């Protein structure tokens, strides 16, 4: 079926999303949205294998509860990208806001530039579902807080301001999953449940595989996996899978 | 140094009548806390009393009635200030240096407002109604009601409703099984609640541990919960349910999160919660994407978008001091149902200090929230569910008269299937097979028998509620809602009566 082109100019999110849901029910799978300007919940709860292209800034909770499919945003995205998402891939050709990937248990977020606070909170792994967030720029505080699974990669490719790569309370309450940060992390910023580990061969293979896909998604920006991999990474893992196991008296 | 070990002061004593005991070993088999064992050289069964939790399983199962489990009442010198529990807790913390855990609901001696409220009846004028011979309606609609109804006439001149009615839950009895997660409870209990809710035309709530695949067939009578851990929350989970509920807080532990220890996360729980076997299931205290009413609105509408605006969205909060203003915010955030969970509400595991001293009674919370929403003219926007310590049908009637639309029952439902309130839910060793996921012990709870007992309980309450409505001369539960003139207070202060909005006994209208 032909892609469905929607001009979202001045449309309330409710109207826009209703059209998408109705058209998905009719069998449409490819959507091209123009003039998107902060409309929320695009793709919310869609279980079909859709392909949504968004021109303009996507609003909060992009792809919330989505099961599969792909979303590409040719601009920035606001807060809550990939909230409680199950398996979609979201590519953002710009920045993304706060609490992205909260409770995400599958799928991928590829963000070209910076991301806000509280990224990947309570991300979790289940069997072959391993959520991945790759951020090209820098991140704010509470990166990977309560992280229970999955992979967080922070690249700092652009380094276009004085801020540190990542903010404070990095991985506070982390009890699963792994983070790779390209560059050094000030131990002062680490949550107390996180430990720094050396990368081994497996880590490099994994990074290479994930970054290859990332670079392909952003091929217009001249990114190269080898260039990116030249800089050292810091690997962060939880100290314990039971951080709060010993605080009780029986 | 003088050291007192905890085992010096058991809480329970187990009396065994050795004339009756046939040394069958039943009590040894039944005790899941390893308190009872066989002593071969004496050919006797004895009890290690300091391990006894007072669940009375051995007493109930002993075929000859040889066992009596009794609370030790004089373990320390009588002291009206330093009671035995306080003393023992200090010993325990001095031993281990940790947070004292407990299960169940607050058992401390605070005023029970239900027991200070009396129900009105008709005499001579406005005669009472006999529910055995006249129609009596308990059906309750839960969800947003329109501000006004608009009617238009079609070409044939027939009236048609123009106002779009928001989705509502329809409960045939205003009693719903409270959110208790799969993990805190086992699957047998979830099966029993689902089957009983289905049979009685009411609902049950999954709690925050998601919904087992086997129970998707009960989706039409299931309220699914979305909590901060987002365990097993998916589009499918939201779509299969009758309603979704955002859990902000729990009456037993307001302001703190949940923690299902890794050893409880077995294969089936792992599948349902969608987390690996053996990992801790941590529910942070706040939803990290909710820091304001606006953020709450965002999650409410995310759920509404994902379910095509076909299902009501509920928000559950613990009853806390500023509950009326918070509830007003929740109503304005777009919730269709608000659940107020009072401080008597139960828990699978909570620090005892939080369970015992945080929050306020649900009686007061319901009264102040109903009042506030009425004053603001938005009471019809939401339904109110009262939760946390509803013990009998009179509590239900009083809750509704104070302004609730329906109630949740948790502890009452557990009692119906055998719980004896030993409050050891957090150990995962429940001898009655309710709050354990040990497959061997969980088999003690037969889901079919448990469902039948829950159905019996609801049927009994339904009969009683109809009687009470009838004696008040009311023939539909809707007419009782917020009708505080049908309540009178006894033994309360003026301030308490003002807050509850009830008159003292003896004062007419």
XYZ file of C-alpha atoms in Angstrom:
759
model
C 0.000 0.000 0.000
C 1.132 3.572 -0.756
C 2.465 5.639 2.130
C -0.119 7.885 3.724
C 0.949 11.511 3.882
C -0.620 13.626 6.626
C -0.213 17.359 7.092
C -0.311 17.743 10.879
C -0.260 21.534 10.833
C -2.466 22.894 13.604
C -3.862 19.453 14.367
C -4.561 18.411 17.967
C -2.692 15.240 18.891
C -5.936 13.442 19.481
C -7.087 14.039 15.927
C -3.717 13.134 14.431
C -3.390 9.899 16.390
C -6.998 8.917 15.679
C -6.297 9.221 11.952
C -3.172 7.074 12.303
C -5.041 4.419 14.324
C -7.955 4.342 11.885
C -5.639 4.077 8.904
C -3.587 1.319 10.539
C -6.861 -0.571 10.976
C -7.553 -0.033 7.263
C -4.211 -1.598 6.437
C -1.879 1.372 5.986
C 1.593 0.759 7.374
C 3.736 3.627 6.071
C 2.986 7.138 7.322
C 4.713 10.394 6.446
C 3.768 13.221 8.792
C 4.555 16.804 7.862
C 4.521 19.940 10.021
C 4.504 18.015 13.250
C 4.887 20.553 16.038
C 4.930 18.877 19.433
C 1.938 16.564 18.975
C 2.103 13.953 21.713
C 1.770 10.176 21.776
C 2.494 9.524 18.109
C 2.335 5.763 17.609
C 0.945 5.110 21.114
C 0.088 1.458 21.640
C 0.316 0.481 17.962
C 1.030 -3.243 17.699
C 1.344 -3.479 13.899
C 4.621 -3.245 12.007
C 4.339 0.424 10.994
C 6.866 2.823 9.528
C 6.284 6.423 10.597
C 8.358 9.308 9.235
C 8.019 12.549 11.140
C 8.998 15.931 9.753
C 9.017 18.455 12.585
C 9.417 18.150 16.344
C 7.732 15.071 17.797
C 5.908 15.693 21.082
C 6.086 13.885 24.416
C 5.738 10.109 24.729
C 6.632 9.331 21.135
C 6.119 5.592 20.574
C 4.770 4.940 24.081
C 3.804 1.243 24.622
C 4.670 0.396 20.993
C 5.352 -3.237 20.125
C 7.168 -3.144 16.783
C 7.840 -1.014 13.714
C 10.060 2.004 13.083
C 9.753 5.743 13.676
C 12.134 8.279 12.160
C 12.076 11.895 13.349
C 13.896 14.289 11.005
C 14.167 16.860 13.783
C 14.165 16.937 17.588
C 11.899 14.966 19.890
C 10.513 16.091 23.237
C 10.262 14.183 26.540
C 9.424 10.531 27.088
C 10.557 9.079 23.755
C 10.027 5.298 23.826
C 8.235 5.274 27.195
C 7.477 1.655 28.274
C 8.163 0.553 24.726
C 8.304 -3.098 23.737
C 10.041 -3.358 20.422
C 10.053 -0.335 18.131
C 13.084 1.398 16.690
C 13.036 5.167 16.997
C 15.628 7.272 15.195
C 15.838 10.967 16.095
C 17.900 13.238 13.834
C 18.385 15.778 16.606
C 18.025 16.063 20.381
C 15.617 14.291 22.690
C 14.248 15.498 26.022
C 13.932 14.032 29.504
C 12.876 10.542 30.690
C 13.452 8.837 27.355
C 13.199 5.053 27.341
C 11.557 4.788 30.765
C 10.677 1.150 31.476
C 11.609 0.214 27.911
C 11.986 -3.546 27.504
C 12.759 -3.875 23.818
C 13.529 -1.892 20.697
C 16.059 0.832 20.046
C 16.429 4.573 20.451
C 19.045 6.148 18.224
C 19.461 9.815 19.127
C 21.856 11.886 17.025
C 22.589 14.669 19.484
C 22.042 15.366 23.205
C 19.482 13.807 25.497
C 17.943 15.278 28.660
C 17.729 14.043 32.223
C 16.744 10.576 33.453
C 17.464 8.550 30.340
C 16.711 4.831 30.349
C 15.235 4.702 33.822
C 14.185 1.187 34.773
C 15.025 -0.246 31.358
C 14.830 -3.998 31.528
C 15.839 -7.123 29.646
C 13.646 -10.115 29.106
C 14.917 -13.165 27.232
C 15.849 -12.040 23.718
C 14.395 -8.579 24.273
C 17.309 -6.263 25.000
C 16.539 -2.559 24.732
C 19.288 -0.325 23.369
C 19.644 3.452 23.632
C 22.479 5.150 21.755
C 22.965 8.870 22.302
C 25.313 10.768 19.976
C 25.750 13.798 22.223
C 25.751 14.342 25.981
C 23.287 13.395 28.705
C 21.926 15.015 31.858
C 21.665 13.742 35.432
C 20.306 10.333 36.466
C 21.406 8.586 33.269
C 20.364 4.915 33.664
C 18.764 5.311 37.070
C 17.210 2.077 38.436
C 18.432 0.399 35.260
C 17.463 -3.278 35.386
C 18.627 -4.414 31.959
C 19.496 -3.413 28.415
C 22.305 -1.337 26.942
C 22.934 2.413 27.208
C 25.605 3.949 24.989
C 26.669 7.580 25.265
C 29.012 8.791 22.513
C 29.773 12.510 23.029
C 30.465 12.872 19.281
C 29.946 16.597 19.031
C 31.353 18.002 22.298
C 30.075 21.443 21.390
C 29.734 22.917 24.897
C 31.422 22.964 28.329
C 29.086 20.506 30.001
C 30.444 17.134 31.112
C 29.562 14.072 29.021
C 27.019 12.990 31.567
C 25.503 14.529 34.697
C 25.423 13.392 38.315
C 23.820 10.335 39.920
C 24.814 8.194 36.976
C 23.232 4.748 37.343
C 21.832 5.315 40.828
C 19.959 2.153 41.871
C 21.237 0.281 38.809
C 20.770 -3.482 39.233
C 21.062 -4.849 35.715
C 22.221 -4.059 32.185
C 25.337 -2.247 30.999
C 26.399 1.289 30.029
C 29.185 2.264 27.676
C 30.323 5.854 27.858
C 32.800 7.182 25.309
C 35.248 9.072 27.445
C 36.011 9.318 31.134
C 33.458 9.488 33.873
C 34.122 11.458 37.037
C 33.705 8.838 39.822
C 32.122 11.599 41.881
C 29.149 11.490 39.526
C 28.597 7.757 39.862
C 25.696 6.345 41.806
C 26.889 4.082 44.600
C 25.382 0.972 43.024
C 27.623 1.228 39.932
C 31.114 -0.046 39.244
C 33.602 0.730 36.418
C 34.838 -2.279 34.441
C 37.403 -2.796 31.672
C 35.954 -3.535 28.248
C 36.729 -6.987 26.923
C 36.636 -8.463 23.421
C 32.930 -9.224 23.692
C 32.162 -5.620 24.595
C 34.041 -4.336 21.543
C 32.210 -6.754 19.242
C 28.883 -5.732 20.715
C 29.704 -2.020 20.442
C 30.873 -2.436 16.878
C 27.674 -4.206 15.886
C 25.397 -1.669 17.556
C 27.354 1.360 16.327
C 27.381 0.049 12.765
C 23.607 0.171 12.728
C 23.675 3.590 14.422
C 26.047 5.019 11.817
C 23.932 3.615 8.996
C 20.868 5.325 10.423
C 22.732 8.629 10.345
C 24.739 8.076 7.187
C 24.246 11.681 6.024
C 26.331 12.910 8.944
C 29.570 11.223 7.956
C 29.873 9.030 11.026
C 32.315 6.145 10.991
C 32.348 3.248 13.414
C 36.133 3.025 13.346
C 36.523 6.729 14.118
C 34.089 6.453 17.014
C 35.777 3.337 18.376
C 39.200 5.010 18.406
C 38.342 6.836 21.630
C 38.300 4.802 24.833
C 35.015 3.798 26.425
C 34.108 3.453 30.081
C 31.982 0.430 30.892
C 29.594 0.656 33.831
C 27.839 -2.292 35.408
C 25.905 -2.726 38.633
C 27.901 -3.760 41.671
C 25.097 -6.106 42.691
C 21.896 -7.444 41.199
C 20.490 -7.137 44.718
C 21.466 -3.591 45.779
C 18.892 -3.488 48.533
C 19.017 -7.092 49.711
C 20.626 -6.425 53.075
C 18.701 -3.584 54.603
C 16.041 -5.645 56.358
C 15.888 -7.298 59.783
C 13.869 -10.507 60.013
C 27.919 -8.338 78.234
C 24.388 -9.369 78.958
C 22.821 -10.408 75.703
C 19.214 -11.278 75.106
C 18.610 -13.294 71.987
C 15.246 -12.987 70.343
C 14.603 -16.660 70.842
C 14.408 -16.088 74.582
C 11.016 -14.446 74.176
C 8.686 -16.308 71.826
C 5.510 -14.493 70.787
C 3.389 -17.628 70.682
C 3.137 -20.733 72.743
C 1.964 -23.985 71.242
C 0.134 -26.285 73.626
C 0.003 -29.907 72.644
C -2.296 -32.343 74.392
C -0.161 -35.474 74.224
C -3.136 -37.624 75.224
C -4.802 -36.570 71.974
C -1.670 -36.453 69.768
C -1.293 -39.563 67.593
C 2.171 -38.508 66.363
C 0.891 -38.517 62.766
C 3.305 -35.749 61.749
C 0.607 -33.664 60.106
C 1.656 -30.518 61.990
C 5.279 -31.073 60.972
C 4.214 -31.301 57.331
C 1.973 -28.249 57.561
C 4.372 -25.866 59.309
C 6.200 -23.846 56.658
C 8.240 -21.920 59.203
C 10.119 -24.998 60.486
C 8.709 -24.457 63.962
C 7.420 -27.989 64.438
C 9.496 -31.143 64.335
C 9.560 -34.776 65.403
C 11.878 -35.768 68.213
C 12.708 -39.438 67.506
C 14.216 -40.365 70.868
C 11.174 -39.009 72.723
C 8.756 -40.206 69.994
C 7.095 -36.832 70.296
C 6.282 -33.877 68.094
C 7.419 -30.611 69.625
C 7.525 -26.949 68.693
C 10.402 -24.507 68.535
C 8.209 -21.686 69.775
C 10.431 -18.813 68.775
C 9.911 -19.764 65.139
C 6.119 -19.920 65.472
C 4.357 -17.020 63.691
C 0.901 -17.803 65.039
C -0.643 -18.667 61.660
C -2.604 -21.505 63.281
C -2.158 -23.817 60.324
C -1.124 -26.739 62.570
C -4.043 -26.107 64.897
C -6.497 -26.106 61.999
C -5.097 -29.212 60.350
C -4.476 -31.414 63.419
C -6.795 -34.424 62.955
C -7.300 -34.947 66.698
C -7.527 -31.328 67.818
C -4.451 -31.740 69.992
C -2.885 -28.337 69.276
C -3.685 -24.862 70.593
C -1.613 -21.906 69.426
C -1.864 -18.993 71.838
C -0.292 -15.569 71.936
C 2.005 -15.142 74.914
C 0.450 -12.334 76.894
C 2.788 -11.989 79.852
C 6.210 -12.353 78.318
C 7.484 -9.169 79.967
C 6.488 -7.312 83.098
C 3.325 -5.403 82.287
C 4.086 -1.969 80.912
C 1.447 0.257 79.352
C 4.060 2.285 77.503
C 6.801 -0.181 76.472
C 4.683 -2.964 75.047
C 6.090 -6.378 74.133
C 6.266 -5.616 70.413
C 8.267 -2.446 70.998
C 10.704 -4.259 73.269
C 11.109 -7.158 70.865
C 11.632 -4.832 67.880
C 14.443 -3.048 69.671
C 16.108 -6.386 70.472
C 15.714 -7.425 66.849
C 17.237 -4.252 65.451
C 20.054 -4.347 67.967
C 20.730 -7.880 66.707
C 20.567 -7.205 62.967
C 20.619 -3.482 62.363
C 17.994 -3.447 59.635
C 14.564 -2.178 58.738
C 11.826 -4.267 60.334
C 9.549 -5.699 57.701
C 5.933 -6.676 58.021
C 3.008 -7.752 55.890
C -0.744 -7.184 56.143
C -2.408 -4.003 57.324
C -1.889 -1.579 60.193
C -2.939 -3.327 63.413
C -2.163 -0.463 65.795
C -4.713 1.006 68.158
C -5.913 4.060 66.221
C -9.518 5.168 66.232
C -11.631 3.168 63.788
C -14.083 5.701 62.404
C -16.322 3.037 60.914
C -17.094 1.948 64.471
C -18.173 5.464 65.423
C -20.697 5.724 62.605
C -24.237 4.377 62.820
C -26.694 3.835 60.009
C -30.176 5.355 59.891
C -33.421 3.416 59.397
C -37.001 4.264 58.455
C -39.844 4.087 60.954
C -43.507 4.936 60.196
C -42.858 7.638 57.589
C -40.946 6.949 54.372
C -41.418 3.227 54.961
C -38.569 0.757 54.637
C -38.369 -1.574 51.643
C -38.211 -5.353 51.777
C -35.445 -6.376 49.393
C -36.648 -9.974 49.278
C -39.852 -8.916 47.575
C -38.997 -5.625 45.889
C -36.338 -4.706 43.344
C -33.114 -3.469 44.862
C -30.185 -2.297 42.775
C -26.516 -2.560 43.667
C -25.299 -1.914 40.101
C -22.638 0.763 40.059
C -21.129 2.678 37.147
C -17.539 3.720 37.592
C -16.098 6.425 35.404
C -16.663 9.973 34.279
C -20.273 11.197 34.123
C -21.284 14.099 31.850
C -21.874 17.589 33.294
C -25.270 17.640 31.577
C -27.197 15.520 29.112
C -28.151 16.896 25.742
C -30.939 15.314 23.761
C -31.753 15.868 20.104
C -34.714 14.666 18.066
C -34.274 12.652 14.881
C -36.442 12.885 11.724
C -39.057 10.631 13.279
C -39.265 12.983 16.223
C -37.717 10.481 18.598
C -35.327 11.730 21.239
C -31.723 10.614 20.951
C -28.848 11.180 23.315
C -26.467 13.732 21.845
C -23.960 13.746 24.701
C -21.122 11.314 24.267
C -20.917 9.172 27.407
C -17.407 8.371 28.606
C -16.550 4.691 29.061
C -17.643 3.345 32.464
C -17.098 0.106 34.317
C -20.340 -1.615 35.281
C -20.114 -3.503 38.567
C -23.110 -5.517 39.748
C -21.914 -5.051 43.308
C -19.802 -2.068 44.405
C -17.107 -4.341 45.800
C -13.960 -4.982 43.741
C -10.971 -7.175 44.558
C -8.084 -4.922 45.480
C -4.788 -4.710 43.602
C -2.485 -7.430 44.919
C 0.297 -8.419 42.582
C 1.233 -11.792 41.164
C 4.420 -12.175 43.115
C 2.982 -10.937 46.387
C 0.225 -13.520 45.791
C 0.458 -16.673 43.749
C -1.327 -17.527 40.551
C -3.944 -19.630 42.343
C -5.162 -16.552 44.202
C -5.179 -14.482 41.009
C -7.204 -17.220 39.300
C -9.656 -17.304 42.201
C -10.175 -13.530 42.241
C -10.582 -13.386 38.464
C -13.120 -16.226 38.418
C -15.054 -14.789 41.380
C -15.144 -11.296 39.845
C -16.372 -12.771 36.572
C -19.093 -14.817 38.280
C -20.302 -11.867 40.376
C -20.223 -9.288 37.587
C -17.598 -7.211 39.308
C -13.865 -6.635 38.804
C -10.503 -7.643 40.168
C -7.247 -5.779 39.960
C -3.929 -7.306 38.904
C -1.732 -5.125 41.090
C 1.562 -4.070 39.622
C 2.927 -7.512 38.744
C 1.126 -7.758 35.383
C -1.375 -10.355 34.185
C -0.516 -14.006 33.613
C -1.296 -15.232 30.080
C -3.735 -17.828 31.437
C -5.877 -15.009 32.820
C -6.162 -12.932 29.630
C -9.569 -14.593 29.154
C -10.755 -12.654 32.203
C -9.715 -9.335 30.635
C -13.314 -8.053 30.577
C -13.428 -8.098 34.396
C -9.809 -7.133 35.004
C -8.356 -3.788 36.029
C -4.675 -3.766 35.098
C -2.171 -1.709 37.004
C 0.629 0.473 35.720
C 3.124 1.221 38.484
C 6.549 2.817 38.525
C 8.319 -0.460 37.712
C 6.093 -0.880 34.606
C 6.322 -4.662 35.005
C 4.743 -6.468 32.076
C 3.069 -3.265 30.886
C 2.492 -3.512 27.158
C -0.045 -2.379 24.598
C -1.651 -5.814 24.688
C -1.908 -5.785 28.488
C -3.681 -2.423 28.404
C -5.965 -3.430 25.558
C -7.109 -6.739 27.047
C -8.287 -5.109 30.285
C -11.554 -3.436 31.258
C -9.683 -0.485 32.755
C -6.146 0.572 33.555
C -5.008 1.943 36.877
C -1.960 4.105 37.532
C -0.601 3.200 40.937
C 0.889 6.228 42.593
C 0.707 5.040 46.167
C -0.409 2.354 48.547
C -2.196 2.947 51.841
C 0.043 0.560 53.737
C 3.187 2.358 52.623
C 2.485 5.833 51.289
C 5.444 7.436 49.594
C 7.600 4.355 49.299
C 8.043 1.870 46.497
C 7.724 -1.864 46.146
C 10.397 -4.515 46.207
C 9.813 -8.111 45.165
C 12.992 -9.923 46.198
C 14.823 -11.859 43.502
C 14.311 -15.224 45.155
C 10.554 -14.842 44.598
C 10.964 -14.215 40.845
C 10.485 -17.707 39.454
C 9.859 -18.823 35.878
C 6.143 -17.949 35.766
C 6.549 -14.603 37.529
C 9.451 -13.833 35.231
C 7.259 -14.522 32.184
C 4.431 -12.386 33.520
C 6.500 -9.433 34.732
C 8.868 -9.800 31.775
C 12.043 -9.656 33.831
C 14.768 -12.307 34.167
C 14.384 -15.100 36.726
C 15.972 -14.277 40.089
C 16.351 -10.511 39.671
C 14.914 -8.058 42.150
C 11.722 -6.416 40.954
C 12.129 -2.866 42.232
C 9.264 -0.428 41.971
C 10.695 3.012 42.691
C 8.701 5.224 45.039
C 7.718 7.764 42.386
C 7.060 7.208 38.711
C 10.141 8.976 37.393
C 8.116 10.547 34.639
C 5.520 11.950 37.070
C 6.525 14.959 39.126
C 3.390 17.049 38.708
C -0.311 16.921 37.899
C 0.627 17.782 34.290
C 2.966 14.775 34.150
C 0.230 12.565 35.582
C -2.094 13.859 32.899
C 0.495 12.853 30.324
C 0.513 9.226 31.485
C -3.280 9.123 31.794
C -3.620 10.271 28.199
C -0.828 7.981 26.997
C -2.948 5.089 28.275
C -6.113 6.567 26.777
C -4.393 7.006 23.408
C -3.044 3.457 23.526
C -6.522 2.083 24.272
C -8.368 4.340 21.828
C -10.290 6.152 24.612
C -12.358 3.005 25.130
C -11.453 2.347 28.764
C -11.620 4.339 31.969
C -8.285 5.200 33.558
C -8.008 5.050 37.315
C -5.402 6.646 39.568
C -4.716 5.119 42.959
C -3.179 7.150 45.747
C -2.536 6.563 49.406
C -4.733 8.629 51.727
C -2.402 11.329 53.014
C -2.873 14.645 54.784
C -3.460 16.768 51.699
C -5.562 14.151 49.940
C -8.443 16.443 48.938
C -6.284 18.859 46.953
C -4.361 15.978 45.365
C -7.601 14.272 44.351
C -8.842 17.492 42.799
C -5.655 17.622 40.736
C -6.090 14.000 39.686
C -9.673 14.658 38.569
C -8.464 17.648 36.574
C -5.639 15.576 35.104
C -8.275 13.482 33.339
C -8.606 10.415 35.553
C -11.989 8.671 35.425
C -11.650 6.899 38.762
C -9.710 7.850 41.894
C -8.814 5.156 44.397
C -8.171 6.352 47.949
C -6.193 3.782 49.881
C -6.385 4.297 53.641
C -3.721 3.544 56.229
C -5.349 0.256 57.241
C -4.681 -1.169 53.771
C -2.586 -4.296 53.524
C 0.763 -4.990 51.921
C 2.853 -7.970 50.910
C 5.905 -6.319 52.438
C 6.498 -2.950 54.008
C 8.718 -1.463 56.658
C 6.605 -1.802 59.811
C 7.351 1.757 60.838
C 5.788 3.060 57.615
C 2.801 0.726 57.687
C 2.043 1.692 61.255
C 2.489 5.453 61.296
C 2.049 6.955 57.808
C -1.172 8.029 56.135
C -4.713 8.694 57.314
C -7.895 6.599 57.667
C -9.870 6.045 54.476
C -13.117 7.130 56.182
C -11.731 10.639 56.525
C -10.105 10.637 53.094
C -13.347 9.695 51.335
C -15.307 12.348 53.229
C -12.889 15.196 52.503
C -12.314 14.249 48.870
C -16.031 13.918 48.138
C -16.642 17.261 49.849
C -13.859 19.030 47.972
C -14.875 17.691 44.567
C -18.492 18.706 45.223
C -17.447 22.202 46.238
C -15.441 22.509 43.056
C -18.343 21.186 40.971
C -16.326 18.303 39.534
C -17.558 15.347 41.574
C -19.206 13.888 38.458
C -15.876 13.856 36.595
C -14.595 10.929 38.634
C -15.750 7.927 40.598
C -14.203 7.325 44.011
C -13.150 3.884 45.190
C -12.464 3.543 48.932
C -9.787 1.029 49.830
C -7.827 -0.021 52.868
C -9.447 -2.001 55.629
C -13.031 -2.561 54.468
C -14.122 -5.348 56.823
C -17.802 -5.983 56.205
C -20.868 -4.841 54.292
C -21.607 -2.119 56.845
C -18.204 -0.577 56.110
C -19.171 -0.610 52.416
C -22.488 1.102 53.124
C -20.797 3.696 55.336
C -18.066 4.330 52.757
C -20.676 4.950 50.084
C -22.717 7.198 52.365
C -19.555 9.180 53.066
C -19.078 9.715 49.335
C -17.426 6.681 47.732
C -18.822 4.988 44.637
C -17.388 1.567 45.389
C -14.799 -0.170 47.543
C -11.789 -2.423 47.090
C -11.365 -5.408 49.376
C -7.956 -7.018 49.826
C -7.550 -8.280 53.372
C -11.201 -9.409 53.513
C -10.668 -11.430 50.330
C -7.549 -13.065 51.760
C -9.368 -13.876 55.003
C -12.105 -15.514 52.947
C -9.616 -18.025 51.556
C -7.904 -18.903 54.808
C -5.582 -16.065 55.861
C -5.251 -15.756 59.636
C -3.491 -12.367 59.596
C -0.164 -13.588 60.913
C 1.389 -10.753 58.835
C 4.286 -12.852 57.545
C 3.431 -12.321 53.866
C 6.900 -10.862 53.227
C 8.613 -14.166 54.073
C 7.063 -15.948 51.098
C 6.314 -18.897 53.391
C 2.547 -18.398 53.897
C 1.320 -21.666 55.367
C -2.136 -21.089 53.908
C -0.692 -21.036 50.407
C -1.805 -17.476 49.656
C 1.228 -15.196 49.711
C 3.743 -17.819 48.716
C 5.047 -18.810 45.323
C 6.689 -21.988 46.532
C 4.890 -24.385 44.161
C 4.536 -27.028 46.851
C 2.895 -24.684 49.395
C 0.910 -22.723 46.798
C -0.995 -25.929 45.999
C -2.700 -25.566 49.379
C -4.816 -22.886 47.776
C -7.224 -24.567 45.383
C -8.325 -21.840 42.956
C -11.795 -23.313 42.415
C -12.564 -23.628 46.111
C -11.054 -20.196 46.764
C -13.216 -18.683 44.000
C -16.312 -20.283 45.504
C -15.483 -18.813 48.917
C -14.964 -15.347 47.432
C -18.284 -15.649 45.612
C -19.964 -16.698 48.877
C -18.497 -13.678 50.622
C -19.710 -11.247 47.973
C -23.144 -12.879 47.901
C -23.424 -12.534 51.666
C -22.388 -8.898 51.547
C -24.774 -8.209 48.664
C -27.710 -9.587 50.673
C -26.728 -7.545 53.688
C -26.265 -4.382 51.674
C -29.707 -4.806 50.139
C -31.177 -5.246 53.610
C -29.451 -2.095 54.810
C -30.576 -0.098 51.789
C -34.104 -1.415 52.301
C -34.225 -0.457 55.947
C -33.200 3.055 54.946
C -36.045 3.133 52.416
C -33.589 3.307 49.497
C -33.880 0.992 46.503
C -30.677 1.750 44.638
C -27.127 2.136 45.858
C -26.805 5.289 43.713
C -29.254 7.035 46.046
C -26.995 6.425 49.023
C -23.905 7.950 47.453
C -22.644 10.837 49.551
C -25.878 10.753 51.555
C -24.255 11.531 54.894
C -27.567 12.388 56.508
C -28.122 8.644 56.762
C -25.148 8.383 59.102
C -24.813 9.553 62.683
C -21.645 9.762 64.745
C -21.197 8.431 68.222
C -18.260 9.293 70.473
C -16.535 11.689 68.057
C -15.401 15.245 68.613
C -17.051 18.205 66.915
C -14.023 18.606 64.623
C -14.114 14.961 63.605
C -17.828 15.162 62.849
C -17.286 18.332 60.806
C -14.567 16.663 58.763
C -16.680 13.555 58.205
C -19.717 15.739 57.484
C -21.972 13.800 59.841
C -24.266 14.873 62.670
C -24.071 13.435 66.186
C -26.457 10.622 67.093
C -29.656 12.132 68.456
C -29.661 15.181 66.215
C -32.446 15.142 63.647
C -32.635 17.214 60.496
